[in-house]
Structure formats: structure tokens, C-alpha cells
GROMACS .gro file of C-alpha atoms in nm:
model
  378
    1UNK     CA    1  -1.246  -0.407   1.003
    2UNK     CA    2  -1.449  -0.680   0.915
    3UNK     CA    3  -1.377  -0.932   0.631
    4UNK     CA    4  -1.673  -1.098   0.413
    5UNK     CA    5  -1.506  -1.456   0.245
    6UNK     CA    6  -1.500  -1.788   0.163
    7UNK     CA    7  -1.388  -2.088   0.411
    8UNK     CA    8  -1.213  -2.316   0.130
    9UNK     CA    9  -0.861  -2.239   0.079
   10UNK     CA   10  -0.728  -2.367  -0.279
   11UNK     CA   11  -0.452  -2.553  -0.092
   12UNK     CA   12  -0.461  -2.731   0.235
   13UNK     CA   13  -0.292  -2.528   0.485
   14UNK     CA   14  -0.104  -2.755   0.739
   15UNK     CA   15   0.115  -2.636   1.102
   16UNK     CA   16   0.136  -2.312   1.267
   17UNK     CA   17  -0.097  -2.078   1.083
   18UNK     CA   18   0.035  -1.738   1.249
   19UNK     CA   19  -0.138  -1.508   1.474
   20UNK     CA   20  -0.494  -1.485   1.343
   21UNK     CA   21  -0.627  -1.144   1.251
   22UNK     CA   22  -0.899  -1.172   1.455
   23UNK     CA   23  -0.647  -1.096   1.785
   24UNK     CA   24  -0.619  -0.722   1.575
   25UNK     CA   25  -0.979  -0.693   1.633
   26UNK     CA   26  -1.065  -0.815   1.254
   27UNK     CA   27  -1.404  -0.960   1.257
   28UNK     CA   28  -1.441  -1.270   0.976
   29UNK     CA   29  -1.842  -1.332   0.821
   30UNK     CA   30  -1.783  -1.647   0.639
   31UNK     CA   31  -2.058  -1.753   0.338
   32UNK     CA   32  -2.137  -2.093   0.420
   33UNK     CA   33  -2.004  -2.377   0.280
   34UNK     CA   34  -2.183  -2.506  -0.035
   35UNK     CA   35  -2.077  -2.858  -0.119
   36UNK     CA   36  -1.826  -2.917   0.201
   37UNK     CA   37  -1.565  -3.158   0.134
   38UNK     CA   38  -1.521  -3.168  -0.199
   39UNK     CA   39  -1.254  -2.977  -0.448
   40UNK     CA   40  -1.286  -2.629  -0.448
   41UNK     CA   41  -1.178  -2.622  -0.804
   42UNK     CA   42  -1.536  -2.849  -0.904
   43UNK     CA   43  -1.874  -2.694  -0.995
   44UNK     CA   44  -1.659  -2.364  -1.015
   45UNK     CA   45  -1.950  -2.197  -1.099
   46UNK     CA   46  -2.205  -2.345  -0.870
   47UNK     CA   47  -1.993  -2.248  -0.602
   48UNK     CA   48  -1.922  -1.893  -0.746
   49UNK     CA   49  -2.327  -1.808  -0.797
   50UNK     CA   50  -2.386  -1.929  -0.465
   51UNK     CA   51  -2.105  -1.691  -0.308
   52UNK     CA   52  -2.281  -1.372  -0.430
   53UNK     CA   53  -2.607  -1.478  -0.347
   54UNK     CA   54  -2.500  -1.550   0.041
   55UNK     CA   55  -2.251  -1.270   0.046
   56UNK     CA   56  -2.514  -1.011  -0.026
   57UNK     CA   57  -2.701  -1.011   0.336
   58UNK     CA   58  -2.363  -1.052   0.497
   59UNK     CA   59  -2.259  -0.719   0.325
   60UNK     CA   60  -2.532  -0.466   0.267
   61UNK     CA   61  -2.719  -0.589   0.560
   62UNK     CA   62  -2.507  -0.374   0.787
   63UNK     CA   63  -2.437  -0.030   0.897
   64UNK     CA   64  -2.209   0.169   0.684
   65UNK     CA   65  -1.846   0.150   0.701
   66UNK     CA   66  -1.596   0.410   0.626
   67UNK     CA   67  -1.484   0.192   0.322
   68UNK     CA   68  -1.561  -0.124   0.132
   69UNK     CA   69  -1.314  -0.255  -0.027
   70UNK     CA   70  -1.371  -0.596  -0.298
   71UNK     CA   71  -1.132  -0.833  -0.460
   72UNK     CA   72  -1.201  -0.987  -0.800
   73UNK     CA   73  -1.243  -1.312  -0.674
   74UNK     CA   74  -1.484  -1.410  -0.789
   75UNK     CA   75  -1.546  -1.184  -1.036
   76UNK     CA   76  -1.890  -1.017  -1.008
   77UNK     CA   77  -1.880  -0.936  -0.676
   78UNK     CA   78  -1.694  -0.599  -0.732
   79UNK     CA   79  -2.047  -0.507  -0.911
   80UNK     CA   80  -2.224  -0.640  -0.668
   81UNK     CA   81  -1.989  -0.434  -0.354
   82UNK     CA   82  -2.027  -0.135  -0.663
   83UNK     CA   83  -2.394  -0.169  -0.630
   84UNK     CA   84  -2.456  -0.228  -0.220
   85UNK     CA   85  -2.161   0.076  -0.144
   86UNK     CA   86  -2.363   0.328  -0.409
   87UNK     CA   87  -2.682   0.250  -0.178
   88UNK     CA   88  -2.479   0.302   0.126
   89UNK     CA   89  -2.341   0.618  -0.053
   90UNK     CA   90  -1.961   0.498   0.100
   91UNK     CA   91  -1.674   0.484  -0.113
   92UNK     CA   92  -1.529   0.197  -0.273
   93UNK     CA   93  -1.167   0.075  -0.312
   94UNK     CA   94  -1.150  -0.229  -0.578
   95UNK     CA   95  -0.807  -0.420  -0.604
   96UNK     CA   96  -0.805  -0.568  -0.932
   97UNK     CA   97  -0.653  -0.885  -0.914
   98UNK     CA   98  -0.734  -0.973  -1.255
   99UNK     CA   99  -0.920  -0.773  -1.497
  100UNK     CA  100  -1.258  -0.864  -1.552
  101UNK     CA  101  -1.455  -0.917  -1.798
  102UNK     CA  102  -1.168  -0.913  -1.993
  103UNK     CA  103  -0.998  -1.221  -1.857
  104UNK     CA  104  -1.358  -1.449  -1.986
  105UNK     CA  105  -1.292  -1.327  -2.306
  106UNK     CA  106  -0.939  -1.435  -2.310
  107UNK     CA  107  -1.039  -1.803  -2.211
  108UNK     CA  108  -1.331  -1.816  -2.459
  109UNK     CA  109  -1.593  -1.862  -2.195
  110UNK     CA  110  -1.807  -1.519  -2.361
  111UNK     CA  111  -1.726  -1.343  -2.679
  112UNK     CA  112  -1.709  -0.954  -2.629
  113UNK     CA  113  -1.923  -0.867  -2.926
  114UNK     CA  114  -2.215  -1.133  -2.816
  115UNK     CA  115  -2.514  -1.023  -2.553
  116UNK     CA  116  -2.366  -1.177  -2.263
  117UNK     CA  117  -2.039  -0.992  -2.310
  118UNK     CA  118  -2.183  -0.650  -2.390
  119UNK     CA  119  -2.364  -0.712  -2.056
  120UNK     CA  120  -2.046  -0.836  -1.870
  121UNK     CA  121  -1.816  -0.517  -2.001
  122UNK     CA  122  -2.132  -0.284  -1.887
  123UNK     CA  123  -2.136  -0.437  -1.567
  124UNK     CA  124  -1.771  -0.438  -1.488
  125UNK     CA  125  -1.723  -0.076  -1.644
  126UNK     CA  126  -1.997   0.048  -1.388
  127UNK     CA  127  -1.785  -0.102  -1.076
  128UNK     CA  128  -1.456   0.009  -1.200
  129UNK     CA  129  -1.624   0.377  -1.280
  130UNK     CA  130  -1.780   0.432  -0.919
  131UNK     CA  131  -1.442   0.322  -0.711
  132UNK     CA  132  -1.266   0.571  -0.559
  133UNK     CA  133  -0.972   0.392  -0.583
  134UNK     CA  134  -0.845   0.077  -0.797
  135UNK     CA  135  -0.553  -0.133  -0.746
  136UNK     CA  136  -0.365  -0.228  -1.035
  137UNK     CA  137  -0.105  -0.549  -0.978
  138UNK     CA  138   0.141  -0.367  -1.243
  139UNK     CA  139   0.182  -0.098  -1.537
  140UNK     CA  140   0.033  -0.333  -1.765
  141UNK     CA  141  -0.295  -0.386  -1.597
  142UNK     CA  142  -0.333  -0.025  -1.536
  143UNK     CA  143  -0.276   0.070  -1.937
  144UNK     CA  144  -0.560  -0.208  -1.953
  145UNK     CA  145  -0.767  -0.025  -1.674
  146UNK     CA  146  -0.711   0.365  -1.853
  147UNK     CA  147  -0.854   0.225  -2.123
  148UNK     CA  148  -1.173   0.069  -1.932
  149UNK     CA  149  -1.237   0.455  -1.924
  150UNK     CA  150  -1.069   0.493  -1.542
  151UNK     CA  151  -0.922   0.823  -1.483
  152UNK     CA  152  -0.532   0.754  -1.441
  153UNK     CA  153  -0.576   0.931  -1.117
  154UNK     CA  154  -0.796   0.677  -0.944
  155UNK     CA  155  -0.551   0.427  -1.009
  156UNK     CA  156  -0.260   0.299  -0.768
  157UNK     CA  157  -0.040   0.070  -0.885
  158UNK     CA  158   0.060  -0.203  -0.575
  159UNK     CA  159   0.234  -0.505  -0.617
  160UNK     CA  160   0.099  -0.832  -0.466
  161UNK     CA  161   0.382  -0.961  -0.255
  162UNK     CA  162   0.483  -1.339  -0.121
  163UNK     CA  163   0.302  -1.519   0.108
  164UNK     CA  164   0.389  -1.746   0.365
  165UNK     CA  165   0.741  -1.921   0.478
  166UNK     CA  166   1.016  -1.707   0.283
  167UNK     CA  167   1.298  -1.965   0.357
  168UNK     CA  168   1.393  -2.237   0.124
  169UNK     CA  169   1.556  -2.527   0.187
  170UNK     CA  170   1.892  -2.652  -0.031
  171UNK     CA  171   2.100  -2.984  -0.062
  172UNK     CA  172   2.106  -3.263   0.091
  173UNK     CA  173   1.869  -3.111   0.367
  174UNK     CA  174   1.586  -3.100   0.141
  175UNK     CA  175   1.436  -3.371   0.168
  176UNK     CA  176   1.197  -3.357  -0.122
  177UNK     CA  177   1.488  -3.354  -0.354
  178UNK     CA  178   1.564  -3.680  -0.184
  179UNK     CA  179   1.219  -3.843  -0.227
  180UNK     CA  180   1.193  -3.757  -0.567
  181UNK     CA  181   1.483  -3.876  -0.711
  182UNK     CA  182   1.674  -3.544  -0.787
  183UNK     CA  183   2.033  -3.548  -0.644
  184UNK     CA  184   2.251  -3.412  -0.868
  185UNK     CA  185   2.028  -3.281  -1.082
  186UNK     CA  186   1.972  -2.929  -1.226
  187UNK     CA  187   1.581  -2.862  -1.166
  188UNK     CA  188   1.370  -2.651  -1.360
  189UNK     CA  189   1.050  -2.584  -1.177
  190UNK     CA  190   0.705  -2.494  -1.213
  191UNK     CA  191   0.497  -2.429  -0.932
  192UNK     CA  192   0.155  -2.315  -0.873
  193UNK     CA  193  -0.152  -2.317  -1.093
  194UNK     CA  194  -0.117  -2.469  -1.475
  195UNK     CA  195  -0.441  -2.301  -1.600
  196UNK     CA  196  -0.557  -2.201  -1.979
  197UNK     CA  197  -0.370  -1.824  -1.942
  198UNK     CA  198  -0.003  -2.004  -1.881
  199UNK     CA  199   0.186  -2.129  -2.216
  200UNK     CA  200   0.353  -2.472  -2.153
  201UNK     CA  201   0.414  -2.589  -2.525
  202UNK     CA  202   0.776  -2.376  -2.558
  203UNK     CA  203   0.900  -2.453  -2.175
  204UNK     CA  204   0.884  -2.850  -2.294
  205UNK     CA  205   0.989  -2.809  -2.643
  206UNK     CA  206   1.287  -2.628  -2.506
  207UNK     CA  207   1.356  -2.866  -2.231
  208UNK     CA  208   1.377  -3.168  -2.495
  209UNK     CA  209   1.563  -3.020  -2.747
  210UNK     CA  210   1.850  -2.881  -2.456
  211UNK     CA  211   1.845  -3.216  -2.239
  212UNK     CA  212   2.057  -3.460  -2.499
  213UNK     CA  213   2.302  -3.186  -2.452
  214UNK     CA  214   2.239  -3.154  -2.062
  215UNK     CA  215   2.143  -3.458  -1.937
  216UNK     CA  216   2.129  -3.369  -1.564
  217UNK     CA  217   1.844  -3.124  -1.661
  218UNK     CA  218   1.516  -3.239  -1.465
  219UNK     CA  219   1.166  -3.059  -1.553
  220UNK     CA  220   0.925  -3.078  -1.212
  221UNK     CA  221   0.622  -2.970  -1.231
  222UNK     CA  222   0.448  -2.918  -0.896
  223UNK     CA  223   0.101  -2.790  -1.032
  224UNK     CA  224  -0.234  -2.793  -1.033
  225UNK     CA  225  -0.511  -2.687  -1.400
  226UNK     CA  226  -0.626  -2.745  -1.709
  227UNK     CA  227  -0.250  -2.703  -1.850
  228UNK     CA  228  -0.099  -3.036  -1.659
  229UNK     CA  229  -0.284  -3.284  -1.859
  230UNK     CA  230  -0.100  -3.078  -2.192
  231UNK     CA  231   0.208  -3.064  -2.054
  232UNK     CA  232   0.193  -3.427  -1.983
  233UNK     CA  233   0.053  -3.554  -2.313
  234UNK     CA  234   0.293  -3.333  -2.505
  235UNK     CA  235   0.599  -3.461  -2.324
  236UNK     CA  236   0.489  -3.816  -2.371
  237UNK     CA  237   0.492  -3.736  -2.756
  238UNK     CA  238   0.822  -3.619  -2.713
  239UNK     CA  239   0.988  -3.905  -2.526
  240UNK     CA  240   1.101  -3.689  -2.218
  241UNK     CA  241   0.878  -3.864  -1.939
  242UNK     CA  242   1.186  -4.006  -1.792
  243UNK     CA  243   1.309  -3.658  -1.699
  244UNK     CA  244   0.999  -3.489  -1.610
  245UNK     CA  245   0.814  -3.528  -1.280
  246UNK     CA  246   0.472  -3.422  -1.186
  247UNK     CA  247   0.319  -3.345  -0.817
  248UNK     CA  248   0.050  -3.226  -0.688
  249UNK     CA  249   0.059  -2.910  -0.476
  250UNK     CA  250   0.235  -2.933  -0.220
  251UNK     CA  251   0.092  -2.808   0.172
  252UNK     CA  252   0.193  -2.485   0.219
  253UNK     CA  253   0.471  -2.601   0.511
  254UNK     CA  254   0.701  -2.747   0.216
  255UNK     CA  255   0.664  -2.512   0.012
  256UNK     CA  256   1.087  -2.375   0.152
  257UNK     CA  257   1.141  -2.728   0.046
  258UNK     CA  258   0.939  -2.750  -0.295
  259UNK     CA  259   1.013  -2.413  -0.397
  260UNK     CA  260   1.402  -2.517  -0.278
  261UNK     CA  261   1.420  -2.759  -0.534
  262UNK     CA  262   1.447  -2.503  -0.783
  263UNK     CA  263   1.754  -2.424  -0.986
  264UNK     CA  264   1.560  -2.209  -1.257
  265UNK     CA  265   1.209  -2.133  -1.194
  266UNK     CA  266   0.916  -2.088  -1.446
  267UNK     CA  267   0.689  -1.858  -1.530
  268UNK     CA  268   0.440  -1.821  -1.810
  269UNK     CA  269   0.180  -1.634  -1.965
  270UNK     CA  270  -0.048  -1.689  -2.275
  271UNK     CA  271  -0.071  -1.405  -2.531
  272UNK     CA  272  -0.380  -1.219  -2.487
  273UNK     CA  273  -0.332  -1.222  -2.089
  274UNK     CA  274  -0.141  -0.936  -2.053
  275UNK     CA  275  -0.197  -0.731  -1.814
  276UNK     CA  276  -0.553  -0.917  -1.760
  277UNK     CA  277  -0.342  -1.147  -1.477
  278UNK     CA  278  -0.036  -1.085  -1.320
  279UNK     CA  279   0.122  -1.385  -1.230
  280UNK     CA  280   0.164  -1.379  -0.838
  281UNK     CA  281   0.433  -1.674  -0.876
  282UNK     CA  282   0.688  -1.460  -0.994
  283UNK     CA  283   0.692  -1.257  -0.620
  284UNK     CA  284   0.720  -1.587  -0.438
  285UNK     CA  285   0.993  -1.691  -0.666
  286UNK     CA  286   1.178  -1.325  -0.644
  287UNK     CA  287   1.127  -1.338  -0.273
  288UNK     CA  288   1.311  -1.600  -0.213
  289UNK     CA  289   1.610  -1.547  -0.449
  290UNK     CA  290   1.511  -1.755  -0.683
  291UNK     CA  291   1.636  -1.682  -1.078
  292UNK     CA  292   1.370  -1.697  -1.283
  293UNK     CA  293   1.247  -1.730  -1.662
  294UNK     CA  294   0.975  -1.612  -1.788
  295UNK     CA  295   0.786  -1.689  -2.129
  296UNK     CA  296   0.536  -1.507  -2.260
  297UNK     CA  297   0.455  -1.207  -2.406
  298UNK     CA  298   0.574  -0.870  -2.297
  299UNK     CA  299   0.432  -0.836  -1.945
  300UNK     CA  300   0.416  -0.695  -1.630
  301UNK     CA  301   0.629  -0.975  -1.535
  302UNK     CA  302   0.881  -0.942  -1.782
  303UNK     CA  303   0.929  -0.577  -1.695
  304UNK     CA  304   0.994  -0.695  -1.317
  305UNK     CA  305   1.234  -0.904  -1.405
  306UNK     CA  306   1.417  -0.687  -1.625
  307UNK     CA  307   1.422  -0.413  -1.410
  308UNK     CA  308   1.537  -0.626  -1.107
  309UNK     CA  309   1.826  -0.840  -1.317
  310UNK     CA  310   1.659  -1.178  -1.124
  311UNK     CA  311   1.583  -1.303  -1.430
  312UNK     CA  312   1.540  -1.338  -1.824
  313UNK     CA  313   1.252  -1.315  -2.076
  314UNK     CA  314   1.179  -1.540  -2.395
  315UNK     CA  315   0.901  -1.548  -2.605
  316UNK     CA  316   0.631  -1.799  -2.707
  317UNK     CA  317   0.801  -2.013  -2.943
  318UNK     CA  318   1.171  -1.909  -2.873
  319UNK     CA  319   1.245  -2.288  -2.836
  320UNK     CA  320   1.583  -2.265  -2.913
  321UNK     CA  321   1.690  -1.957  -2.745
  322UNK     CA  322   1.536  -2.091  -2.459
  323UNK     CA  323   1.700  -2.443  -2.480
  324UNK     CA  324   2.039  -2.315  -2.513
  325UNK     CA  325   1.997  -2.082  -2.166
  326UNK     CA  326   1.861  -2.425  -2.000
  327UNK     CA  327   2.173  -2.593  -2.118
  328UNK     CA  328   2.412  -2.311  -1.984
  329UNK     CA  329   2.221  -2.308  -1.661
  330UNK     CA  330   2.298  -2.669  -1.623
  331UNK     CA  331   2.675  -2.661  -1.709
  332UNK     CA  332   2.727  -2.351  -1.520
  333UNK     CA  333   2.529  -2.214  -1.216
  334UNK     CA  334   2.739  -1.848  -1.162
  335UNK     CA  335   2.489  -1.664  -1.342
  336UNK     CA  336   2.191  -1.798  -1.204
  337UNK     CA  337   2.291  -1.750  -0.858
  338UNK     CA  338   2.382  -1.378  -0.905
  339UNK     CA  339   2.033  -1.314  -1.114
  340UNK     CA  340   1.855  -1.502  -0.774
  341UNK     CA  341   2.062  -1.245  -0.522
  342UNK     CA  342   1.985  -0.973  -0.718
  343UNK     CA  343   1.595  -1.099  -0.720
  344UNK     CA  344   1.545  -1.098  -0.380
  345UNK     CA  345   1.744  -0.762  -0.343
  346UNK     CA  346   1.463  -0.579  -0.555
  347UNK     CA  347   1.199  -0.751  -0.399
  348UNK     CA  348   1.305  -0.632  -0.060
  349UNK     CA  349   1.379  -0.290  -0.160
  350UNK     CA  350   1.072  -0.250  -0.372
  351UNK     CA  351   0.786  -0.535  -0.348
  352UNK     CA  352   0.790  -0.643   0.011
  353UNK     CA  353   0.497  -0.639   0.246
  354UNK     CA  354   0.582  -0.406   0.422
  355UNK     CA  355   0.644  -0.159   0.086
  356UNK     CA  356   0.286  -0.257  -0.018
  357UNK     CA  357   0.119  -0.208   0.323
  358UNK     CA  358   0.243   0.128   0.333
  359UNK     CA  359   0.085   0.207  -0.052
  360UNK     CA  360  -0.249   0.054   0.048
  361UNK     CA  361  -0.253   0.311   0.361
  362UNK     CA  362  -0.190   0.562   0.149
  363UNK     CA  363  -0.487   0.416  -0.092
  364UNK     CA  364  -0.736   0.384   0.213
  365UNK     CA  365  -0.645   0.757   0.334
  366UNK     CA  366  -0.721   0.888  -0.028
  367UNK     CA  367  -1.026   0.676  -0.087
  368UNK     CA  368  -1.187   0.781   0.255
  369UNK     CA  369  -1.031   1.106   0.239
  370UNK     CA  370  -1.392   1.281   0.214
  371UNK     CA  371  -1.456   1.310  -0.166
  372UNK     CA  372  -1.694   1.199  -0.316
  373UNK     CA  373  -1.681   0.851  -0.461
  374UNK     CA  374  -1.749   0.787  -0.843
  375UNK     CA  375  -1.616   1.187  -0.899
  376UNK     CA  376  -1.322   1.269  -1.125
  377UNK     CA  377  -1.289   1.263  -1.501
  378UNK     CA  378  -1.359   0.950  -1.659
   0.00000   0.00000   0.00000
């Protein structure tokens, strides 16, 4: 196996790393760095145009594999692994982590009906078309990928699951919840990326209308995007600052302490981004038995949650529905610790690692399986 990527994690990954793969006999080709030291999130797009022009060499300069597999991140280089395994004539696997190009029409960076988006859906329709195989994060993405014209039989439907440190830490031993000021408080959390697909504007509208009623209720946001400056104007406008924190991502060894903080944990989605992205938050927060809302529209997440109990569903604008569950959840804590049991019972049974391993080897066995790639109905 050998593994064609990026050095730059998005968040700075501190004590024991685990065994590396490269003890299994993985080999790692890394693009060089282009701008070292800097953010990865700045010149996004510098960075991302330089990635497929260095990971070309590293990929179809090579002799042919049994399999290439490509991520959607960053986006165009599933056509260009489309293009380089058709010249190889190998077979392709592509797991669809979002759904592309989709996704830039969603944050207004391209409209479909102009030149460049024509171009973009032609593009990404050719790549999804010649995989043998594509991974859909949930039922939702693969409705969206049926009707990018791929046969329903070339799809697999895996789960991402949760990364790192599954623990999390409660009390008085965490001692973020000491540093930040939150003893006796009843946390609502966010944590992870704030970007343009997550809705913010109902979570705080909620959260000030319930906290005169709750006033242990604390809103944390430990996040990173575009959405954190909104979130933070809006609940200036709304007098709340005094009960809402805001941190930076945390390293990924306090994350059983961050994530521990956590009472009710949030999850959102933007209309429009259905399906297109699956938020990978809600497995972290499942995994570790953590009860969760979710607002948005109806999703692949809300269909998890449902289906596991861990959890409840609002939608944008349910402000006072909402409020009124954060104001129960502060007065009384039963419920939410049975929905957080029952959260990480699903995710065991059904979302684990060990679950999804098992599907991909399935995948790989079917994709390399001798047929030919790119055949089927379409």
C-alpha cells in the first residue's frame, strides 16, 4: 500500500501519535510543502492547485497497482486519480467525503448553470462514472450520488467513524472545565469546524431566549471558520457574551477533556448541504456517549440520531422548541444521560472502526474483483 498526501494536518497533533502505518509496510509519498509554516486554512487555493500539480508525478509515475483509491480532499483530484487510473487501465475506488461539485455550488463559489460549473459537473460526473466503487458517508449522499447518474450498485454506503482518544474526561478532573470558568455549569458545546455549510443563527437565538430561564446554561464554542466571527457578532447583539465562551481548537490530546465538557453537544447543517457533507462531528460525539442535538435540515445526521435514540433533531429556525429542550436539559440531566448511553451503544454496534474496516474490505475485494472498471449501467 502506498499513500500519496499532504504533510499539514488542520490541527496540531501533540503526544503519543500511535504506531505509524509505515511498521504495516505502508509506504507515505508526501507533496512537498508549499508555504511551510503558515495556516493551512490560508491561500486555500494556492495550496490546493499546487497539490494536484505535485501529486501527479508521485501518482501516475509508477507501476500499476491493483487499486487506486482517492478522497475528495481536495476536490479535483478524484478526476485527476479518474484520469491517471483510466491510463493505467486499473480500477478505481472513490470515497466521497463530500460531494463535489455540488458542495461549490452550495457555498456560492460557481453557479451550476455558468461555464465554469457546466465544466466542474462534467468533470466530476466523469470520475464518479469510471469508479468501480464509491463510498457514500450516508443514505443521503448516496440519493445525491444515484442521481449524479451512478448505478446504485457501485455504491457502498460506509460510515466515517471517530478518530483518536475515545475517553472523556468529567468533573472536577477535567481540568479545562476548571480553566474556563465552568463549574457548575450545564455546557452546550460546539466543537470542530464553524464553516459556511453549519447554521449558527437558531443554536444562539435559542440559547438566549432559554438562559433567563436557565441561568447555569453556558454556550462554548471550541471552533475554528468563517461561522465564528457570526456567531460572535450575533451574540454580542444579543447581550449573551457573558455566557458564551470561544476557543480555539484544541490539540488533539484534550480533546477527552474538551469534548468532556459537554453536557449537550451541537451539530449543524445549512439547508442545501444535505447529503453534499456529512458532518463527521456527530461520530466523535456518538462515540463517546455524548447526547447530541442536531439542527438542520433533514439529514444523514438526523436519521443517525433518530435511529440510535442519542439524540434529537430541530429545524432551522425552531428557536423556541429548541430553547425549551436547552432549558429542560439544564434543570434535569436523566434524559440526556440515557440518549448519550444509548449513543455510544449504536455506534459500537453499528459505526465503529472496526464495522467500517470490515465494509471497506468488502469494497476493495469487489472493486479489484476482476471486472472491468467504468462497466455497469449508468
Amino acid at each position: 500500500m502506498e499513500v500519496v498526501c499532504g504533510r499539514e494536518p488542520y490541527v496540531a497533533l501533540e503526544g503519543d501519535p500511535g504506531p505509524s502505518p509505515a511498521e504495516e509496510g505502508v509506504r507515505f509519498r508526501y507533496v512537498p510543502r508549499l508555504l511551510p509554516g503558515e495556516d493551512v486554512h490560508r491561500h486555500k487555493l494556492l495550496r490546493q492547485l499546487w497539490f494536484y500539480l505535485a501529486a501527479v508525478p508521485l501518482v501516475g509515475l509508477r507501476r500499476s497497482p491493483a487499486l487506486f483509491i482517492a478522497q475528495t480532499n481536495p476536490p479535483l483530484v478524484v478526476v485527476l486519480v479518474a484520469l491517471i487510473s483510466m491510463l493505467h487501465r486499473t480500477p478505481l475506488m472513490i470515497v466521497a467525503m463530500d460531494l463535489y461539485p455540488e458542495v461549490i455550488f452550495a457555498h456560492g463559489l460557481a453557479r451550476e448553470d455558468s461555464r465554469l460549473g457546466r465544466l466542474l459537473e462534467a468533470l466530476f460526473r466523469f470520475a464518479y462514472r469510471r469508479a468501480a466503487i464509491v463510498v457514500a458517508l450516508g443514505p443521503t449522499m448516496r440519493e445525491r450520488l444515484e442521481d449524479k447518474g451512478v448505478a446504485a450498485s457501485r455504491i457502498v454506503e460506509i460510515s466515517n467513524w471517530a478518530t483518536g482518544d475515545l475517553s472523556v474526561v468529567r468533573g472536577a478532573d477535567n481540568r479545562l472545565r476548571q480553566e474556563w470558568g465552568l463549574e457548575g455549569a450545564c455546557v452546550l458545546l460546539y466543537s470542530g469546524n464553524l464553516g459556511v455549510a453549519h447554521e449558527v443563527e437558531s443554536v444562539v437565538r435559542a440559547f438566549a431566549e432559554a438562559l433567563p430561564r436557565c441561568p447555569r446554561l453556558r454556550l462554548v464554542f471550541v471552533a475554528k471558520g468563517q461561522g465564528v466571527a457570526i456567531a460572535r457578532e450575533l451574540v454580542e447583539r444579543l447581550g449573551v457574551q457573558s455566557s458564551v465562551q470561544f476557543h480555539d481548537l484544541v490539540p488533539t490530546d484534550r480533546l477527552p477533556e474538551s469534548l468532556g465538557l459537554a453536557d449537550v453537544a451541537l451539530v449543524t447543517l445549512r439547508p442545501g448541504f444535505e447529503g453534499l457533507v456529512v458532518p463527521s462531528k456527530l461520530l466523535g460525539c456518538m462515540a463517546r456517549g455524548l447526547p447530541t442535538v442536531y439542527v438542520g435540515p433533514p439529514s444523514d445526521a438526523a436519521a443517525l440520531l433518530e435511529r440510535s435514540g442519542g439524540g434529537v433533531s430541530f429545524g432551522i429556525g425552531a428557536v423556541s422548541e429548541l430553547a425549551q429542550f436547552f432549558v429542560e436539559s439544564g434543570l434535569d440531566g436523566s434524559a440526556l444521560r440515557s440518549m448519550g448511553q444509548d449513543a455510544r451503544a449504536y455506534y459500537e454496534r453499528e459505526l465503529s472502526r472496526e464495522v467500517a474496516l470490515a465494509h471497506y474490505r468488502e469494497a476493495v475485494e469487489r472493486a479489484t474483483s476482476g471486472r472491468r472498471p467504468g462497466s455497469g449501467e449508468d
